[in-house]
């Protein structure tokens, strides 16, 4: 398939191609070029399905760095959800990926906003080590790209309840857990033959922590307060640390930059709603990026006030972040931070997840007109569009609404 | 005014009604009615003096309902003594040439945004229990509470809303209760007191709530309502009591009027004949006072209701007891009954795109606001959120774009009404604010671009002609709470 006459936001080394074309072969991008021609000339086009973008903007498929998508159909008021384990010994071994409903009717809704990959993450429910997240691709038959891509830890004010009521103990316990994982790793035989002293964590949790201490799996820490960020960097700076939330990140931006720690932000939440986030502000993204920190954006709440990832990116721009950096924060940066096989870039050889827009992709008035995931155009229909169509004309009394 | 000994005695006998200055009516017999003070917490808000100002070369959205002046591309607006005193196209009118000029340089000017659904002050930040003052969830009907008594004027969220262009807002009690209490309409101004923020002479509202919240809160306590049918029974019981209370008071007032009328013509009383006693006023009930005022059309009903079927049930409850619903709040399914809402002249205050955060919001669609507007019903964009209140313009933009994608021809001039005039109308303050018209309050926002763009921010916000936020000049109120740890808010 050949897509011509597009303004291509590559999120890669080629930057923005004002008028270019994309050649898609199978699930991958075969070529990205400026102008209409591909390869040796127009004759190569014959036999290809050609889509004229008519000047529309095409971006990589967007990546939301924090959701509970497909772990619950409704945010609240139902019989529990699958993103939080309230009464369990499971910590590090809890993997939300196993509970993902890839047929969720919520997925088409989110996909229609141009998001093609999301982090599905656990919430701390019984201990500060919340469990492992997954990367979910929002193709029509949604699939997990990476189950257990990162270990989540929550060290915010609200989660100190899991450590006797103080985050000091939460941090000490976390350090002890990582130490135990090291002891376990080095003494597996002794552990299994019962010769090793009893460890506090279960074996399942110890196994789950192994790739974290090996530096193979990111450890994503929910933390907002600047003082806590400093502690966390001291404690976990040698691992693959990701700061999530970091509402006061701008206060310690040089430290974060110095350790090259990526930060995942909810741009729109600038409310001093706890003493942890008195420093919450809309230009946190701009301040961190200007210090050289790699940033990615998450909606956190896909149901209500911060549900729009593109709006978040646009607001970050309005508050000082360069437009290209905002695009990167919802495409290539999260792909890199979270270790996705979809690169978030429109470059040859990459998996073809892309979005065609009816305007500037970050504008609140814009929407995708077409979405491609793994080389296939996907449907933009959802329960919501079906409801709209059913009730679009109330003056039509010809049949009961249930038959429309 | 002469109050005789007999009157004092009557007062001492337990007519526990308060005295409204200037409203004491004296009769020749000495029998008088002391009215219940309808406004015991009056607004003390007074706009400050400001320099006469004319904002020139601006793209004006006036939010006028009709006519040629809905959008003026190269316009100007003149403000004096808190009011809009002139506006027009091109060259500034000669009488305003002496005014202090603010050069718009092609920026956009709109009326101030009015949020009809906010919990700023009654769920103040930081959001700890000590600040949780929005739900008197101790009984399903608490019409006796007035949410202004919960509002903390130092909530650091007020200035954030001001930066977002919000000049007036209605604070509502929460939705835990079937009848949650009185709302209050505020001007978004820095004040030591709530009274100093109160929008002068704005009608009161009363919050009612349908659906999941009341039945969850009380059902979980093992008491009614535990179901939606319990909810409706609860409303009806409350309105029956209110109707009886109103009848008692109406009867008393009629008897008193008759007594005073006769008293005036009365002959001197004969020896041995007992004087006819003046009627006794019924005992006062704070809860029923408020409900009675709703039945009298003095207080407006703002009814939290998500589902289409429930909204139509509520319309019937209102008809049964003879009150009027001014607005449905949230109205996630308004698009399913937009024709019925139009017929009944009920506003819907809605989000642009929220859905599925609970079951009754499962069917939320992005076209809701546009579809309600298209049906000729009153559409309002509201926030119910300290985050969204900072960007209601963007929420309206989403709704406008969603409507246009399904073939409507909505413009910025249409969408601005959802944020301003329609909101003002639902609060009963549209005679004074909500649009750019001569004589209205100079509540205005100067935007650094098209307000329906994600990249646009406010440059200046005026309330009653006073420049209260000026981004470039670093002018912004700083709440007491922010001092010492959020000093960067002024840059």
Short mmCIF file of C-alpha atoms in Angstrom, two decimals, chain A:
data_model
loop_
_atom_site.label_atom_id
_atom_site.label_comp_id
_atom_site.label_asym_id
_atom_site.label_seq_id
_atom_site.Cartn_x
_atom_site.Cartn_y
_atom_site.Cartn_z
CA UNK A 1 0.00 0.00 0.00
CA UNK A 2 1.17 3.46 -0.83
CA UNK A 3 0.00 6.54 1.01
CA UNK A 4 0.80 9.67 -0.95
CA UNK A 5 0.47 13.39 -0.49
CA UNK A 6 0.77 13.36 3.30
CA UNK A 7 2.39 15.70 5.77
CA UNK A 8 4.42 13.12 7.65
CA UNK A 9 5.38 13.67 11.26
CA UNK A 10 8.00 10.97 11.53
CA UNK A 11 9.01 11.49 15.18
CA UNK A 12 12.37 10.25 13.91
CA UNK A 13 15.46 11.68 12.33
CA UNK A 14 13.60 12.97 9.28
CA UNK A 15 11.50 15.27 11.41
CA UNK A 16 8.47 16.50 9.51
CA UNK A 17 8.15 15.79 5.79
CA UNK A 18 5.86 18.49 4.41
CA UNK A 19 4.68 16.40 1.49
CA UNK A 20 5.65 12.79 1.32
CA UNK A 21 4.61 9.23 0.88
CA UNK A 22 4.69 6.06 2.88
CA UNK A 23 5.04 2.61 1.42
CA UNK A 24 3.57 -0.10 3.60
CA UNK A 25 4.39 -3.75 3.03
CA UNK A 26 2.64 -6.22 5.26
CA UNK A 27 2.78 -4.98 8.80
CA UNK A 28 5.78 -2.74 8.24
CA UNK A 29 6.76 0.57 6.78
CA UNK A 30 8.90 -0.17 3.79
CA UNK A 31 9.79 3.34 2.79
CA UNK A 32 9.17 6.94 3.80
CA UNK A 33 10.04 9.58 1.25
CA UNK A 34 9.34 13.13 0.26
CA UNK A 35 7.32 13.72 -2.87
CA UNK A 36 5.05 11.22 -4.56
CA UNK A 37 7.59 8.92 -6.04
CA UNK A 38 8.74 5.74 -4.45
CA UNK A 39 11.90 3.90 -5.33
CA UNK A 40 12.92 4.26 -8.96
CA UNK A 41 9.81 5.97 -10.24
CA UNK A 42 6.06 6.15 -10.61
CA UNK A 43 5.97 2.84 -12.47
CA UNK A 44 6.65 1.15 -9.18
CA UNK A 45 3.26 2.34 -8.05
CA UNK A 46 1.38 0.02 -10.37
CA UNK A 47 -0.10 -2.89 -8.52
CA UNK A 48 -0.07 -0.98 -5.29
CA UNK A 49 -3.17 0.21 -3.50
CA UNK A 50 -2.74 3.98 -3.42
CA UNK A 51 -4.29 6.16 -0.74
CA UNK A 52 -4.21 9.90 -1.36
CA UNK A 53 -3.94 11.64 2.01
CA UNK A 54 -4.78 14.97 0.31
CA UNK A 55 -2.29 16.82 2.43
CA UNK A 56 -3.47 15.40 5.75
CA UNK A 57 -1.09 15.05 8.66
CA UNK A 58 0.08 11.53 9.41
CA UNK A 59 1.68 10.76 12.74
CA UNK A 60 2.90 7.57 14.30
CA UNK A 61 0.20 5.80 16.30
CA UNK A 62 0.05 7.45 19.71
CA UNK A 63 1.24 5.81 22.90
CA UNK A 64 -0.49 6.45 26.22
CA UNK A 65 1.94 5.78 29.08
CA UNK A 66 -0.58 5.06 31.80
CA UNK A 67 -4.09 3.58 31.65
CA UNK A 68 -6.27 0.88 33.14
CA UNK A 69 -7.75 0.17 29.71
CA UNK A 70 -9.23 -3.32 29.25
CA UNK A 71 -8.88 -4.02 32.97
CA UNK A 72 -12.35 -2.67 33.67
CA UNK A 73 -15.35 -1.77 31.53
CA UNK A 74 -16.47 0.94 33.91
CA UNK A 75 -14.23 2.89 36.23
CA UNK A 76 -16.30 2.53 39.38
CA UNK A 77 -19.41 0.99 40.82
CA UNK A 78 -19.01 -2.52 39.47
CA UNK A 79 -17.76 -5.67 41.20
CA UNK A 80 -14.18 -4.65 41.54
CA UNK A 81 -11.62 -4.23 38.81
CA UNK A 82 -8.56 -6.11 37.67
CA UNK A 83 -5.93 -3.42 38.09
CA UNK A 84 -5.68 -3.49 41.85
CA UNK A 85 -5.18 -6.38 44.26
CA UNK A 86 -6.63 -5.40 47.61
CA UNK A 87 -6.31 -8.59 49.59
CA UNK A 88 -3.37 -10.61 48.44
CA UNK A 89 0.21 -11.54 49.17
CA UNK A 90 1.00 -10.88 45.55
CA UNK A 91 3.25 -7.94 44.90
CA UNK A 92 5.90 -8.06 42.23
CA UNK A 93 4.39 -11.24 40.77
CA UNK A 94 1.05 -9.57 40.00
CA UNK A 95 0.86 -9.12 36.23
CA UNK A 96 -2.15 -7.20 34.97
CA UNK A 97 -1.63 -8.53 31.45
CA UNK A 98 -3.30 -11.80 32.35
CA UNK A 99 -6.53 -9.98 33.14
CA UNK A 100 -6.64 -7.83 30.01
CA UNK A 101 -9.88 -8.14 28.06
CA UNK A 102 -8.80 -7.59 24.49
CA UNK A 103 -12.46 -7.54 23.42
CA UNK A 104 -13.31 -4.61 25.68
CA UNK A 105 -15.70 -2.17 24.02
CA UNK A 106 -13.56 0.59 25.48
CA UNK A 107 -10.67 -0.24 23.14
CA UNK A 108 -12.36 1.00 19.92
CA UNK A 109 -13.21 4.28 21.70
CA UNK A 110 -9.62 4.90 22.68
CA UNK A 111 -8.33 3.79 19.29
CA UNK A 112 -10.60 6.34 17.60
CA UNK A 113 -8.64 9.06 19.40
CA UNK A 114 -5.45 8.00 17.60
CA UNK A 115 -3.96 5.97 20.43
CA UNK A 116 -2.62 2.65 19.15
CA UNK A 117 -0.60 1.44 22.15
CA UNK A 118 -1.11 1.86 25.86
CA UNK A 119 0.57 0.96 29.07
CA UNK A 120 -1.88 -1.04 31.14
CA UNK A 121 -0.66 -0.69 34.67
CA UNK A 122 -1.44 -2.01 38.13
CA UNK A 123 -2.37 0.12 41.13
CA UNK A 124 -1.00 -0.50 44.57
CA UNK A 125 -3.73 -2.27 46.53
CA UNK A 126 -2.01 -4.11 49.35
CA UNK A 127 1.66 -3.24 49.12
CA UNK A 128 3.89 -0.56 47.64
CA UNK A 129 5.20 -2.91 44.98
CA UNK A 130 2.10 -2.77 42.84
CA UNK A 131 2.95 -5.37 40.19
CA UNK A 132 3.79 -5.48 36.53
CA UNK A 133 2.36 -3.51 33.64
CA UNK A 134 1.83 -4.57 30.05
CA UNK A 135 1.95 -2.91 26.66
CA UNK A 136 -1.33 -3.37 24.83
CA UNK A 137 -1.69 -2.78 21.10
CA UNK A 138 -5.17 -1.51 20.18
CA UNK A 139 -5.49 -3.40 16.92
CA UNK A 140 -8.95 -4.76 16.09
CA UNK A 141 -7.93 -7.95 17.79
CA UNK A 142 -6.04 -6.15 20.49
CA UNK A 143 -3.00 -7.98 21.70
CA UNK A 144 -0.36 -7.69 24.36
CA UNK A 145 2.92 -6.60 22.86
CA UNK A 146 4.77 -7.09 26.09
CA UNK A 147 3.29 -8.61 29.22
CA UNK A 148 5.25 -7.58 32.27
CA UNK A 149 7.23 -4.82 30.59
CA UNK A 150 7.82 -2.88 33.81
CA UNK A 151 7.59 -3.25 37.57
CA UNK A 152 5.40 -0.62 39.21
CA UNK A 153 5.97 0.77 42.66
CA UNK A 154 3.86 3.40 44.41
CA UNK A 155 5.57 5.65 46.96
CA UNK A 156 3.00 8.41 47.09
CA UNK A 157 1.32 9.72 50.20
CA UNK A 158 -1.81 7.66 49.55
CA UNK A 159 0.19 4.41 49.49
CA UNK A 160 2.10 4.79 52.71
CA UNK A 161 -0.85 3.01 54.32
CA UNK A 162 0.74 -0.22 53.00
CA UNK A 163 3.87 0.37 55.07
CA UNK A 164 2.63 1.14 58.50
CA UNK A 165 1.65 4.65 57.49
CA UNK A 166 5.03 6.09 56.59
CA UNK A 167 6.84 6.31 53.30
CA UNK A 168 10.11 5.89 55.18
CA UNK A 169 9.20 2.28 55.84
CA UNK A 170 7.85 1.91 52.30
CA UNK A 171 11.26 2.86 50.94
CA UNK A 172 13.12 0.69 53.43
CA UNK A 173 10.89 -2.27 52.56
CA UNK A 174 11.48 -1.68 48.88
CA UNK A 175 15.22 -1.65 49.39
CA UNK A 176 14.94 -4.85 51.46
CA UNK A 177 12.84 -6.51 48.78
CA UNK A 178 15.48 -5.81 46.14
CA UNK A 179 18.18 -7.10 48.51
CA UNK A 180 16.18 -10.27 49.08
CA UNK A 181 15.80 -10.73 45.35
CA UNK A 182 19.59 -10.56 45.08
CA UNK A 183 20.04 -13.07 47.92
CA UNK A 184 17.52 -15.35 46.27
CA UNK A 185 19.15 -15.05 42.87
CA UNK A 186 22.54 -16.01 44.27
CA UNK A 187 21.27 -18.83 46.47
CA UNK A 188 18.42 -20.49 44.59
CA UNK A 189 19.59 -23.99 45.40
CA UNK A 190 19.97 -23.28 49.09
CA UNK A 191 16.56 -21.53 49.10
CA UNK A 192 14.85 -24.53 47.51
CA UNK A 193 16.51 -27.04 49.80
CA UNK A 194 15.45 -24.97 52.77
CA UNK A 195 18.97 -24.05 53.81
CA UNK A 196 18.48 -20.33 53.34
CA UNK A 197 16.92 -18.28 56.11
CA UNK A 198 13.29 -17.45 55.58
CA UNK A 199 12.79 -14.46 53.26
CA UNK A 200 9.97 -11.98 53.67
CA UNK A 201 8.85 -12.13 50.04
CA UNK A 202 7.24 -15.11 48.40
CA UNK A 203 9.25 -17.01 45.84
CA UNK A 204 6.95 -15.79 43.08
CA UNK A 205 7.70 -12.18 44.00
CA UNK A 206 11.43 -12.92 44.27
CA UNK A 207 11.43 -14.43 40.80
CA UNK A 208 9.52 -11.44 39.46
CA UNK A 209 12.08 -9.00 40.86
CA UNK A 210 15.06 -10.74 39.28
CA UNK A 211 14.97 -8.90 35.94
CA UNK A 212 14.63 -5.62 37.86
CA UNK A 213 17.82 -6.13 39.83
CA UNK A 214 19.51 -7.35 36.67
CA UNK A 215 18.63 -4.03 35.07
CA UNK A 216 16.61 -5.79 32.35
CA UNK A 217 13.21 -4.56 33.45
CA UNK A 218 12.32 -0.95 34.22
CA UNK A 219 11.13 -0.10 37.70
CA UNK A 220 8.44 2.57 37.36
CA UNK A 221 7.89 4.51 40.55
CA UNK A 222 4.82 6.62 41.25
CA UNK A 223 6.22 9.58 43.11
CA UNK A 224 5.31 13.27 43.11
CA UNK A 225 7.11 15.11 45.90
CA UNK A 226 10.49 16.57 45.04
CA UNK A 227 12.06 15.31 48.27
CA UNK A 228 10.80 11.81 47.53
CA UNK A 229 12.15 11.94 44.00
CA UNK A 230 15.57 12.66 45.48
CA UNK A 231 15.26 9.67 47.81
CA UNK A 232 14.05 7.40 45.04
CA UNK A 233 16.96 8.36 42.83
CA UNK A 234 19.34 7.62 45.70
CA UNK A 235 17.67 4.28 46.28
CA UNK A 236 17.01 3.14 42.72
CA UNK A 237 19.29 5.25 40.56
CA UNK A 238 21.31 2.20 39.59
CA UNK A 239 18.31 0.34 38.21
CA UNK A 240 16.27 1.12 35.10
CA UNK A 241 14.28 3.77 36.92
CA UNK A 242 11.24 5.56 35.44
CA UNK A 243 9.55 8.31 37.43
CA UNK A 244 5.78 8.31 37.06
CA UNK A 245 3.73 11.35 38.05
CA UNK A 246 6.62 13.51 39.23
CA UNK A 247 4.41 16.54 39.71
CA UNK A 248 7.23 18.29 41.49
CA UNK A 249 9.81 16.95 39.07
CA UNK A 250 10.63 20.46 37.83
CA UNK A 251 12.01 21.30 41.29
CA UNK A 252 14.74 18.67 40.90
CA UNK A 253 15.01 18.66 37.13
CA UNK A 254 18.81 18.91 37.01
CA UNK A 255 19.16 15.86 39.24
CA UNK A 256 16.73 13.87 37.08
CA UNK A 257 18.53 14.97 33.92
CA UNK A 258 21.93 14.12 35.38
CA UNK A 259 20.84 10.55 36.02
CA UNK A 260 19.10 10.37 32.61
CA UNK A 261 15.89 9.14 34.23
CA UNK A 262 12.80 9.31 32.02
CA UNK A 263 9.67 10.88 33.46
CA UNK A 264 6.03 10.05 32.71
CA UNK A 265 3.64 12.94 33.25
CA UNK A 266 -0.06 13.65 33.57
CA UNK A 267 0.17 17.10 32.04
CA UNK A 268 -3.32 18.35 32.88
CA UNK A 269 -3.24 17.63 36.61
CA UNK A 270 -1.84 20.83 38.08
CA UNK A 271 -3.93 20.72 41.26
CA UNK A 272 -2.21 20.97 44.66
CA UNK A 273 -4.53 18.19 45.76
CA UNK A 274 -2.10 16.74 48.31
CA UNK A 275 0.95 18.04 50.13
CA UNK A 276 2.91 15.73 47.80
CA UNK A 277 2.04 17.86 44.84
CA UNK A 278 1.97 21.43 46.04
CA UNK A 279 4.35 22.13 43.18
CA UNK A 280 2.03 20.77 40.46
CA UNK A 281 2.05 23.09 37.44
CA UNK A 282 1.17 23.03 33.76
CA UNK A 283 4.68 23.80 32.56
CA UNK A 284 6.28 20.85 34.38
CA UNK A 285 6.74 19.13 31.01
CA UNK A 286 8.37 22.17 29.44
CA UNK A 287 10.68 22.72 32.40
CA UNK A 288 11.79 19.10 32.53
CA UNK A 289 12.30 18.88 28.77
CA UNK A 290 14.33 22.07 28.71
CA UNK A 291 16.64 20.52 31.32
CA UNK A 292 17.17 17.59 28.97
CA UNK A 293 14.87 15.07 30.62
CA UNK A 294 13.13 12.51 28.38
CA UNK A 295 9.40 12.84 28.96
CA UNK A 296 6.33 10.83 28.06
CA UNK A 297 2.66 11.58 28.72
CA UNK A 298 -0.08 9.48 30.27
CA UNK A 299 -3.79 10.15 30.58
CA UNK A 300 -3.99 8.27 33.90
CA UNK A 301 -7.77 8.56 33.73
CA UNK A 302 -9.27 7.47 30.42
CA UNK A 303 -12.81 8.23 31.55
CA UNK A 304 -12.99 11.85 32.62
CA UNK A 305 -11.02 15.05 32.87
CA UNK A 306 -7.58 13.93 31.69
CA UNK A 307 -8.79 11.39 29.14
CA UNK A 308 -7.42 13.13 26.04
CA UNK A 309 -3.76 12.39 25.37
CA UNK A 310 -3.57 14.86 22.47
CA UNK A 311 -5.13 17.62 24.55
CA UNK A 312 -2.52 17.00 27.24
CA UNK A 313 0.23 17.30 24.65
CA UNK A 314 -1.34 20.46 23.22
CA UNK A 315 -1.63 22.05 26.65
CA UNK A 316 2.02 21.23 27.30
CA UNK A 317 2.81 23.12 24.09
CA UNK A 318 0.68 26.07 25.16
CA UNK A 319 2.77 26.10 28.33
CA UNK A 320 6.13 26.21 26.67
CA UNK A 321 6.98 22.75 25.36
CA UNK A 322 8.10 22.70 21.69
CA UNK A 323 5.52 21.01 19.43
CA UNK A 324 7.95 18.32 18.26
CA UNK A 325 8.81 17.43 21.84
CA UNK A 326 5.12 17.07 22.65
CA UNK A 327 4.67 14.70 19.70
CA UNK A 328 7.71 12.73 20.85
CA UNK A 329 6.23 12.46 24.35
CA UNK A 330 3.27 10.49 22.94
CA UNK A 331 5.11 8.47 20.29
CA UNK A 332 8.80 7.68 20.21
CA UNK A 333 9.69 8.52 23.82
CA UNK A 334 7.22 6.15 25.47
CA UNK A 335 8.11 3.42 22.97
CA UNK A 336 11.73 3.73 24.07
CA UNK A 337 11.04 4.18 27.77
CA UNK A 338 8.71 1.21 28.02
CA UNK A 339 10.54 -1.02 25.56
CA UNK A 340 7.89 -1.42 22.88
CA UNK A 341 8.42 -3.33 19.65
CA UNK A 342 6.43 -0.58 17.96
CA UNK A 343 8.99 2.20 17.74
CA UNK A 344 6.65 5.17 17.61
CA UNK A 345 8.51 6.44 14.55
CA UNK A 346 7.55 6.54 10.90
CA UNK A 347 10.71 5.10 9.41
CA UNK A 348 11.42 2.26 7.06
CA UNK A 349 11.58 -1.08 8.76
CA UNK A 350 9.29 -0.04 11.60
CA UNK A 351 5.92 -1.57 12.38
CA UNK A 352 3.21 0.41 10.59
CA UNK A 353 1.12 1.99 13.33
CA UNK A 354 0.01 5.37 12.03
CA UNK A 355 -2.79 7.90 12.20
CA UNK A 356 -4.20 10.23 9.56
CA UNK A 357 -5.70 13.40 11.03
CA UNK A 358 -8.30 15.94 9.93
CA UNK A 359 -6.18 18.77 11.36
CA UNK A 360 -3.32 19.45 13.72
CA UNK A 361 -3.15 16.23 15.76
CA UNK A 362 -2.78 18.08 19.06
CA UNK A 363 -5.80 20.32 18.49
CA UNK A 364 -8.93 19.62 20.55
CA UNK A 365 -10.96 20.07 17.38
CA UNK A 366 -9.01 17.40 15.47
CA UNK A 367 -9.74 13.70 15.13
CA UNK A 368 -8.20 10.79 13.27
CA UNK A 369 -9.81 10.05 9.93
CA UNK A 370 -7.96 6.75 9.53
CA UNK A 371 -5.91 4.61 11.87
CA UNK A 372 -3.51 1.88 10.80
CA UNK A 373 -2.20 -0.72 13.22
CA UNK A 374 0.36 -3.28 12.14
CA UNK A 375 -0.22 -2.37 8.50
CA UNK A 376 -4.01 -2.65 8.60
CA UNK A 377 -6.62 0.08 8.61
CA UNK A 378 -8.75 -0.45 11.68
CA UNK A 379 -12.37 0.44 12.28
CA UNK A 380 -13.14 3.69 14.06
CA UNK A 381 -16.62 2.54 15.01
CA UNK A 382 -17.41 2.17 18.69
CA UNK A 383 -20.42 1.88 20.99
CA UNK A 384 -20.26 5.64 21.17
CA UNK A 385 -20.57 6.19 17.42
CA UNK A 386 -23.40 3.65 17.27
CA UNK A 387 -25.27 5.50 20.01
CA UNK A 388 -24.72 8.79 18.18
CA UNK A 389 -26.13 7.36 14.98
CA UNK A 390 -29.12 5.82 16.72
CA UNK A 391 -30.18 9.11 18.31
CA UNK A 392 -29.02 11.53 15.61
CA UNK A 393 -32.56 12.20 14.41
CA UNK A 394 -35.14 12.37 17.18
CA UNK A 395 -37.81 13.68 14.83
CA UNK A 396 -37.91 10.38 12.98
CA UNK A 397 -40.78 8.52 14.66
CA UNK A 398 -40.93 5.67 12.15
CA UNK A 399 -39.55 3.03 14.46
CA UNK A 400 -38.71 2.49 18.10
CA UNK A 401 -35.10 3.35 18.86
CA UNK A 402 -34.30 -0.26 19.67
CA UNK A 403 -34.78 -1.13 16.01
CA UNK A 404 -32.46 1.53 14.67
#
